Short mmCIF file of the C-alpha atoms (twelve columns), coordinates in Angstrom:
data_MODEL
# 
_entry.id   MODEL 
# 
loop_
_atom_site.group_PDB 
_atom_site.id 
_atom_site.type_symbol 
_atom_site.label_atom_id 
_atom_site.label_alt_id 
_atom_site.label_comp_id 
_atom_site.label_asym_id 
_atom_site.label_seq_id 
_atom_site.Cartn_x 
_atom_site.Cartn_y 
_atom_site.Cartn_z 
_atom_site.pdbx_PDB_model_num 
ATOM 1   C CA . SER A 1   98.207  81.735  72.189  1 
ATOM 2   C CA . ALA A 2   100.203 83.152  75.112  1 
ATOM 3   C CA . ALA A 3   99.769  82.716  78.875  1 
ATOM 4   C CA . VAL A 4   101.182 85.314  81.254  1 
ATOM 5   C CA . VAL A 5   101.809 84.468  84.907  1 
ATOM 6   C CA . PRO A 6   101.262 87.589  87.028  1 
ATOM 7   C CA . VAL A 7   104.259 88.240  89.327  1 
ATOM 8   C CA . ALA A 8   104.457 90.830  92.112  1 
ATOM 9   C CA . GLN A 9   107.529 91.798  94.062  1 
ATOM 10  C CA . VAL A 10  107.495 90.320  97.568  1 
ATOM 11  C CA . SER A 11  108.315 92.845  100.308 1 
ATOM 12  C CA . VAL A 12  109.741 92.151  103.775 1 
ATOM 13  C CA . THR A 13  111.057 94.029  106.772 1 
ATOM 14  C CA . SER A 14  114.641 94.693  105.744 1 
ATOM 15  C CA . SER A 15  116.196 94.152  109.158 1 
ATOM 16  C CA . TYR A 16  115.406 93.131  112.717 1 
ATOM 17  C CA . THR A 17  117.569 93.859  115.765 1 
ATOM 18  C CA . GLN A 18  116.289 92.260  118.957 1 
ATOM 19  C CA . CYS A 19  117.509 90.882  122.274 1 
ATOM 20  C CA . GLN A 20  118.359 87.232  122.747 1 
ATOM 21  C CA . GLY A 21  115.434 85.134  123.967 1 
ATOM 22  C CA . THR A 22  112.742 87.128  122.181 1 
ATOM 23  C CA . SER A 23  110.735 86.115  119.090 1 
ATOM 24  C CA . ILE A 24  110.678 87.565  115.570 1 
ATOM 25  C CA . ASN A 25  107.758 87.406  113.126 1 
ATOM 26  C CA . LEU A 26  109.093 87.242  109.582 1 
ATOM 27  C CA . MET A 27  106.613 88.898  107.245 1 
ATOM 28  C CA . ALA A 28  106.287 88.348  103.484 1 
ATOM 29  C CA . ASN A 29  103.888 90.825  101.874 1 
ATOM 30  C CA . VAL A 30  102.713 90.134  98.328  1 
ATOM 31  C CA . ASN A 31  99.485  89.651  96.417  1 
ATOM 32  C CA . GLY A 32  98.785  86.602  94.282  1 
ATOM 33  C CA . ALA A 33  101.511 84.273  95.526  1 
ATOM 34  C CA . THR A 34  100.457 80.671  95.832  1 
ATOM 35  C CA . SER A 35  103.289 79.445  98.085  1 
ATOM 36  C CA . PHE A 36  106.378 80.611  99.962  1 
ATOM 37  C CA . THR A 37  109.753 79.262  101.020 1 
ATOM 38  C CA . TRP A 38  111.943 80.814  103.716 1 
ATOM 39  C CA . ASN A 39  115.622 79.853  104.121 1 
ATOM 40  C CA . GLY A 40  118.092 81.081  106.702 1 
ATOM 41  C CA . PRO A 41  121.050 80.318  109.001 1 
ATOM 42  C CA . ASN A 42  121.538 76.891  110.546 1 
ATOM 43  C CA . SER A 43  119.602 75.242  107.668 1 
ATOM 44  C CA . TYR A 44  116.437 77.084  108.684 1 
ATOM 45  C CA . THR A 45  113.503 76.552  106.349 1 
ATOM 46  C CA . SER A 46  109.783 77.250  106.441 1 
ATOM 47  C CA . ARG A 47  106.943 77.183  103.931 1 
ATOM 48  C CA . LEU A 48  104.768 79.596  105.894 1 
ATOM 49  C CA . PRO A 49  104.322 83.107  104.493 1 
ATOM 50  C CA . ASN A 50  104.861 84.614  107.946 1 
ATOM 51  C CA . PRO A 51  106.872 82.234  110.163 1 
ATOM 52  C CA . THR A 52  107.972 83.025  113.712 1 
ATOM 53  C CA . LEU A 53  111.516 82.607  115.042 1 
ATOM 54  C CA . LEU A 54  111.140 81.560  118.676 1 
ATOM 55  C CA . ASN A 55  113.626 82.209  121.498 1 
ATOM 56  C CA . ILE A 56  116.275 83.613  119.209 1 
ATOM 57  C CA . SER A 57  119.982 83.446  120.068 1 
ATOM 58  C CA . PRO A 58  123.096 84.992  118.500 1 
ATOM 59  C CA . THR A 59  123.376 81.930  116.274 1 
ATOM 60  C CA . SER A 60  120.040 82.969  114.755 1 
ATOM 61  C CA . SER A 61  121.670 86.084  113.282 1 
ATOM 62  C CA . GLY A 62  121.981 86.309  109.514 1 
ATOM 63  C CA . ASN A 63  119.984 86.708  106.317 1 
ATOM 64  C CA . TYR A 64  116.566 85.105  105.911 1 
ATOM 65  C CA . SER A 65  115.534 84.843  102.264 1 
ATOM 66  C CA . VAL A 66  111.926 84.398  101.187 1 
ATOM 67  C CA . THR A 67  110.808 83.234  97.777  1 
ATOM 68  C CA . ALA A 68  107.201 83.813  96.696  1 
ATOM 69  C CA . TYR A 69  105.863 81.548  93.911  1 
ATOM 70  C CA . PHE A 70  103.232 82.492  91.333  1 
ATOM 71  C CA . THR A 71  101.244 80.235  89.008  1 
ATOM 72  C CA . SER A 72  98.438  80.452  86.422  1 
ATOM 73  C CA . ASN A 73  95.797  77.930  85.450  1 
ATOM 74  C CA . GLN A 74  96.638  78.715  81.826  1 
ATOM 75  C CA . THR A 75  100.172 77.280  82.057  1 
ATOM 76  C CA . THR A 76  102.426 75.032  84.059  1 
ATOM 77  C CA . LEU A 77  105.017 77.767  84.360  1 
ATOM 78  C CA . VAL A 78  105.947 78.762  87.914  1 
ATOM 79  C CA . CYS A 79  107.426 82.220  88.495  1 
ATOM 80  C CA . ASN A 80  108.872 83.743  91.634  1 
ATOM 81  C CA . SER A 81  110.197 86.817  93.363  1 
ATOM 82  C CA . THR A 82  112.562 86.994  96.356  1 
ATOM 83  C CA . ALA A 83  113.481 89.320  99.192  1 
ATOM 84  C CA . VAL A 84  115.848 89.200  102.181 1 
ATOM 85  C CA . SER A 85  115.419 90.099  105.861 1 
ATOM 86  C CA . ASN A 86  118.518 90.494  107.999 1 
ATOM 87  C CA . VAL A 87  118.320 89.431  111.655 1 
ATOM 88  C CA . SER A 88  120.761 90.727  114.318 1 
ATOM 89  C CA . VAL A 89  120.448 89.182  117.775 1 
ATOM 90  C CA . VAL A 90  121.886 91.153  120.698 1 
ATOM 91  C CA . PRO A 91  123.416 88.679  123.196 1 
ATOM 92  C CA . MET A 92  122.196 88.483  126.795 1 
ATOM 93  C CA . ASN A 93  124.546 86.212  128.724 1 
ATOM 94  C CA . PRO A 94  124.451 85.600  132.493 1 
ATOM 95  C CA . VAL A 95  126.829 87.862  134.416 1 
ATOM 96  C CA . LEU A 96  128.762 86.372  137.336 1 
ATOM 97  C CA . VAL A 97  130.230 88.234  140.307 1 
ATOM 98  C CA . THR A 98  133.166 86.964  142.349 1 
ATOM 99  C CA . GLN A 99  134.011 88.448  145.760 1 
ATOM 100 C CA . PRO A 100 133.937 87.547  149.464 1 
ATOM 101 C CA . MET A 101 130.535 88.216  151.035 1 
ATOM 102 C CA . ASN A 102 132.035 89.093  154.430 1 
ATOM 103 C CA . VAL A 103 135.204 91.141  154.833 1 
ATOM 104 C CA . CYS A 104 137.097 92.805  157.655 1 
ATOM 105 C CA . GLN A 105 137.325 96.567  157.901 1 
ATOM 106 C CA . GLY A 106 140.565 97.743  156.311 1 
ATOM 107 C CA . ALA A 107 140.788 94.850  153.845 1 
ATOM 108 C CA . ASN A 108 141.362 95.311  150.118 1 
ATOM 109 C CA . VAL A 109 138.336 94.024  148.180 1 
ATOM 110 C CA . ILE A 110 137.748 93.507  144.459 1 
ATOM 111 C CA . LEU A 111 134.305 92.872  142.945 1 
ATOM 112 C CA . THR A 112 134.758 91.253  139.524 1 
ATOM 113 C CA . ALA A 113 131.985 90.847  136.950 1 
ATOM 114 C CA . THR A 114 132.462 88.311  134.155 1 
ATOM 115 C CA . THR A 115 130.358 87.228  131.207 1 
ATOM 116 C CA . ALA A 116 130.691 86.439  127.498 1 
ATOM 117 C CA . ALA A 117 130.676 88.575  124.349 1 
ATOM 118 C CA . ASN A 118 132.424 91.678  125.757 1 
ATOM 119 C CA . PRO A 119 129.663 93.918  127.117 1 
ATOM 120 C CA . THR A 120 130.020 97.167  128.998 1 
ATOM 121 C CA . TYR A 121 129.484 97.001  132.759 1 
ATOM 122 C CA . ASN A 122 127.604 99.376  135.049 1 
ATOM 123 C CA . TRP A 123 127.873 99.086  138.851 1 
ATOM 124 C CA . PHE A 124 125.381 100.560 141.308 1 
ATOM 125 C CA . GLY A 125 125.700 100.465 145.091 1 
ATOM 126 C CA . PRO A 126 125.622 102.259 148.446 1 
ATOM 127 C CA . ASN A 127 126.441 105.968 148.733 1 
ATOM 128 C CA . ASN A 128 125.135 106.626 145.194 1 
ATOM 129 C CA . LEU A 129 127.807 104.440 143.596 1 
ATOM 130 C CA . ASN A 130 127.515 104.496 139.802 1 
ATOM 131 C CA . LEU A 131 130.566 103.351 137.852 1 
ATOM 132 C CA . GLN A 132 131.006 102.021 134.331 1 
ATOM 133 C CA . GLN A 133 133.803 99.469  134.700 1 
ATOM 134 C CA . GLN A 134 134.238 95.719  135.019 1 
ATOM 135 C CA . ASN A 135 135.892 95.599  138.450 1 
ATOM 136 C CA . LEU A 136 135.200 97.525  141.638 1 
ATOM 137 C CA . ILE A 137 138.309 97.984  143.791 1 
ATOM 138 C CA . PHE A 138 138.086 99.005  147.445 1 
ATOM 139 C CA . ASN A 139 141.354 99.665  149.236 1 
ATOM 140 C CA . ASN A 140 141.044 99.852  153.037 1 
ATOM 141 C CA . ILE A 141 137.305 99.141  152.913 1 
ATOM 142 C CA . GLN A 142 135.126 100.733 155.609 1 
ATOM 143 C CA . PRO A 143 131.775 99.708  157.169 1 
ATOM 144 C CA . PHE A 144 129.838 102.457 155.384 1 
ATOM 145 C CA . LEU A 145 130.493 100.552 152.143 1 
ATOM 146 C CA . SER A 146 128.396 97.593  153.354 1 
ATOM 147 C CA . GLY A 147 125.277 96.878  151.311 1 
ATOM 148 C CA . ASN A 148 123.942 95.545  148.001 1 
ATOM 149 C CA . TYR A 149 125.847 95.999  144.757 1 
ATOM 150 C CA . VAL A 150 124.169 95.546  141.364 1 
ATOM 151 C CA . VAL A 151 126.091 95.039  138.127 1 
ATOM 152 C CA . ASN A 152 124.506 95.353  134.691 1 
ATOM 153 C CA . ALA A 153 126.129 93.790  131.638 1 
ATOM 154 C CA . VAL A 154 125.017 95.746  128.559 1 
ATOM 155 C CA . TRP A 155 125.352 94.599  124.948 1 
ATOM 156 C CA . SER A 156 124.451 96.883  122.042 1 
ATOM 157 C CA . ILE A 157 123.920 96.605  118.315 1 
ATOM 158 C CA . GLY A 158 123.120 99.950  116.768 1 
ATOM 159 C CA . SER A 159 120.493 101.676 118.894 1 
ATOM 160 C CA . VAL A 160 119.306 98.444  120.543 1 
ATOM 161 C CA . SER A 161 120.772 97.614  123.966 1 
ATOM 162 C CA . CYS A 162 120.068 94.528  126.062 1 
ATOM 163 C CA . THR A 163 120.950 94.015  129.723 1 
ATOM 164 C CA . THR A 164 121.443 91.207  132.222 1 
ATOM 165 C CA . SER A 165 122.057 91.858  135.915 1 
ATOM 166 C CA . ASN A 166 123.410 90.273  139.064 1 
ATOM 167 C CA . THR A 167 123.325 91.398  142.681 1 
ATOM 168 C CA . THR A 168 125.792 90.747  145.458 1 
ATOM 169 C CA . ASN A 169 126.251 91.911  149.029 1 
ATOM 170 C CA . ILE A 170 129.262 93.086  151.005 1 
ATOM 171 C CA . ASN A 171 129.166 92.946  154.803 1 
ATOM 172 C CA . VAL A 172 132.107 94.823  156.324 1 
ATOM 173 C CA . VAL A 173 132.863 93.734  159.904 1 
ATOM 174 C CA . PRO A 174 133.831 96.850  161.950 1 
ATOM 175 C CA . VAL A 175 137.298 96.490  163.462 1 
ATOM 176 C CA . ASN A 176 137.668 99.267  166.012 1 
ATOM 177 C CA . SER A 177 140.798 100.498 167.737 1 
ATOM 178 C CA . ILE A 178 141.692 99.180  171.197 1 
ATOM 179 C CA . ASN A 179 142.248 101.707 173.970 1 
ATOM 180 C CA . VAL A 180 145.112 100.850 176.343 1 
ATOM 181 C CA . VAL A 181 147.610 102.649 178.560 1 
ATOM 182 C CA . PRO A 182 150.622 102.620 176.209 1 
ATOM 183 C CA . ASN A 183 153.318 102.852 178.889 1 
ATOM 184 C CA . ILE A 184 153.276 101.784 182.523 1 
ATOM 185 C CA . THR A 185 156.242 102.417 184.817 1 
ATOM 186 C CA . ILE A 186 156.227 101.063 188.374 1 
ATOM 187 C CA . CYS A 187 158.705 100.099 191.016 1 
ATOM 188 C CA . ASN A 188 159.764 96.609  191.933 1 
ATOM 189 C CA . GLY A 189 157.244 94.972  194.269 1 
ATOM 190 C CA . GLU A 190 154.353 97.187  193.263 1 
ATOM 191 C CA . GLY A 191 151.183 96.178  191.418 1 
ATOM 192 C CA . THR A 192 149.257 97.561  188.475 1 
ATOM 193 C CA . ASN A 193 146.388 96.845  186.088 1 
ATOM 194 C CA . LEU A 194 146.264 96.038  182.397 1 
ATOM 195 C CA . THR A 195 143.121 97.509  180.830 1 
ATOM 196 C CA . ALA A 196 141.745 97.378  177.295 1 
ATOM 197 C CA . ASN A 197 138.541 98.577  175.686 1 
ATOM 198 C CA . ALA A 198 137.336 98.341  172.075 1 
ATOM 199 C CA . ASN A 199 133.844 99.173  170.855 1 
ATOM 200 C CA . GLY A 200 132.102 96.059  169.542 1 
ATOM 201 C CA . ALA A 201 134.788 93.557  170.585 1 
ATOM 202 C CA . VAL A 202 133.471 90.100  171.501 1 
ATOM 203 C CA . SER A 203 136.634 88.774  173.161 1 
ATOM 204 C CA . TYR A 204 140.083 89.854  174.366 1 
ATOM 205 C CA . THR A 205 143.401 88.071  174.864 1 
ATOM 206 C CA . TRP A 206 146.468 89.486  176.601 1 
ATOM 207 C CA . THR A 207 149.896 87.919  175.957 1 
ATOM 208 C CA . GLY A 208 153.299 88.902  177.304 1 
ATOM 209 C CA . PRO A 209 156.548 87.831  178.994 1 
ATOM 210 C CA . ASN A 210 156.879 84.632  181.026 1 
ATOM 211 C CA . GLY A 211 154.113 82.925  179.022 1 
ATOM 212 C CA . PHE A 212 151.533 85.449  180.195 1 
ATOM 213 C CA . ASN A 213 148.124 84.733  178.634 1 
ATOM 214 C CA . VAL A 214 144.809 86.089  179.915 1 
ATOM 215 C CA . THR A 215 141.493 85.988  178.023 1 
ATOM 216 C CA . GLN A 216 139.846 89.068  179.484 1 
ATOM 217 C CA . PRO A 217 140.156 92.815  178.839 1 
ATOM 218 C CA . ASN A 218 141.358 93.775  182.315 1 
ATOM 219 C CA . THR A 219 143.736 92.007  184.657 1 
ATOM 220 C CA . GLN A 220 145.598 92.901  187.844 1 
ATOM 221 C CA . PHE A 221 149.259 92.386  188.796 1 
ATOM 222 C CA . GLN A 222 150.667 92.374  192.302 1 
ATOM 223 C CA . ASN A 223 154.189 92.322  193.743 1 
ATOM 224 C CA . LEU A 224 155.907 92.597  190.363 1 
ATOM 225 C CA . ASN A 225 159.626 92.201  189.752 1 
ATOM 226 C CA . PRO A 226 161.774 93.251  186.755 1 
ATOM 227 C CA . THR A 227 161.337 89.866  185.023 1 
ATOM 228 C CA . TRP A 228 157.803 90.997  184.131 1 
ATOM 229 C CA . SER A 229 159.073 93.996  182.202 1 
ATOM 230 C CA . GLY A 230 158.372 93.983  178.457 1 
ATOM 231 C CA . VAL A 231 155.669 94.347  175.845 1 
ATOM 232 C CA . TYR A 232 152.124 93.116  176.532 1 
ATOM 233 C CA . THR A 233 149.920 92.650  173.476 1 
ATOM 234 C CA . ILE A 234 146.126 92.758  173.542 1 
ATOM 235 C CA . THR A 235 144.160 91.087  170.733 1 
ATOM 236 C CA . ALA A 236 140.465 91.926  170.355 1 
ATOM 237 C CA . ALA A 237 138.047 89.924  168.196 1 
ATOM 238 C CA . PHE A 238 135.107 91.343  166.226 1 
ATOM 239 C CA . THR A 239 132.477 89.320  164.376 1 
ATOM 240 C CA . ASN A 240 129.240 89.484  162.385 1 
ATOM 241 C CA . GLY A 241 128.490 85.827  163.042 1 
ATOM 242 C CA . ASN A 242 130.037 84.662  159.773 1 
ATOM 243 C CA . LEU A 243 133.529 86.144  159.910 1 
ATOM 244 C CA . THR A 244 135.797 87.003  162.834 1 
ATOM 245 C CA . CYS A 245 138.291 89.853  162.516 1 
ATOM 246 C CA . TYR A 246 141.058 90.953  164.856 1 
ATOM 247 C CA . ASN A 247 142.914 94.057  165.978 1 
ATOM 248 C CA . THR A 248 145.862 94.476  168.350 1 
ATOM 249 C CA . ASN A 249 147.526 97.073  170.572 1 
ATOM 250 C CA . GLN A 250 150.384 97.059  173.048 1 
ATOM 251 C CA . THR A 251 151.318 98.225  176.508 1 
ATOM 252 C CA . ASN A 252 154.947 98.565  177.593 1 
ATOM 253 C CA . PHE A 253 155.796 97.617  181.177 1 
ATOM 254 C CA . HIS A 254 158.812 99.274  182.794 1 
ATOM 255 C CA . LEU A 255 159.666 97.982  186.254 1 
ATOM 256 C CA . LEU A 256 162.271 99.928  188.195 1 
ATOM 257 C CA . LEU A 257 164.530 98.084  190.575 1 
ATOM 258 C CA . ALA A 258 164.425 99.758  193.969 1 
ATOM 259 C CA . ILE A 259 167.872 100.486 195.384 1 
ATOM 260 C CA . PHE A 260 168.192 101.090 199.076 1 
ATOM 261 C CA . VAL A 261 170.868 103.511 200.200 1 
ATOM 262 C CA . ILE A 262 172.098 103.315 203.792 1 
ATOM 263 C CA . ILE A 263 173.623 106.431 205.142 1 
ATOM 264 C CA . ILE A 264 175.880 106.011 208.143 1 
ATOM 265 C CA . VAL A 265 176.323 109.118 210.213 1 
# 
C-alpha cells in the first residue's frame, strides 16, 4: 500500500516596505497545512500562520521565511513547503535643530538640522521659504526673517518615503540707525547740544573726551574750550526682552579758539 501526503505551495506577500514604528502582518496562504514556522532576523521565530511584527525598526529589515507542514493520518511522514517575505523598514529618526533663538539684526545665522541615516532635508519658513538643504544660512539677517521654521527629514526606499519634523523660531531684534549731527563746529566759550534718536532704542550712552559719559540721548554743553574737541560716540541699546543688541554713531566736535586782534590807530 502507499500513502500520499497532500502538499500545497505556501504563498506570501513577497515584500513589505513600511515606515519605522508601524506594524506588519505576515501572511501565509495555503490549504491543508497543519502547522507553520516563521524565522527571520534577530532570531525571530513564530509558529502562527499570520504573525504580526510590532513597532518595526530598521533592524527588523530582512527576509522572513515561512515553512508550512503537511501530514496524513495514513503515515507518519511530514512534508513541507516554504516561501520568503522580504521586509524593508524606512528609518524615521528624530531631527535636531541647532541655532540661537534670538539674534541681532545684521548677524550671520546658521540653522543646522542633524539626524541619522542620511535623509534629505526640506526647510519651510517665512516669506514662502522652501529649500531642500541641510543648513539654512542667513548673512546680515533682517527682522522680516523672524518667525517659525520647520525642517522635514525625509528617508526613502523605493516609492515609500517617511518623514520626521522639527520646528524652531528665530526672533530678530531690530537694530535701527542712530540719527546724530555728524559735525559740530563752535567757538571757544560757546555752548551746544548733543542729540541722538533711534527708533526702538531703550537706552543711550554718550562717551567722549575728558571721561565724558552721559546715559541719555540729549545733553547740553556750555562755555566750552578746545580741550572738549574730539569724537563723541553714542551707543543705543535695543531689546526684545531676551537679548540686547547695540548700535553706535559719532559726532565730531570742532572748537575754534577765538583770537582777539587789537588795532591801534
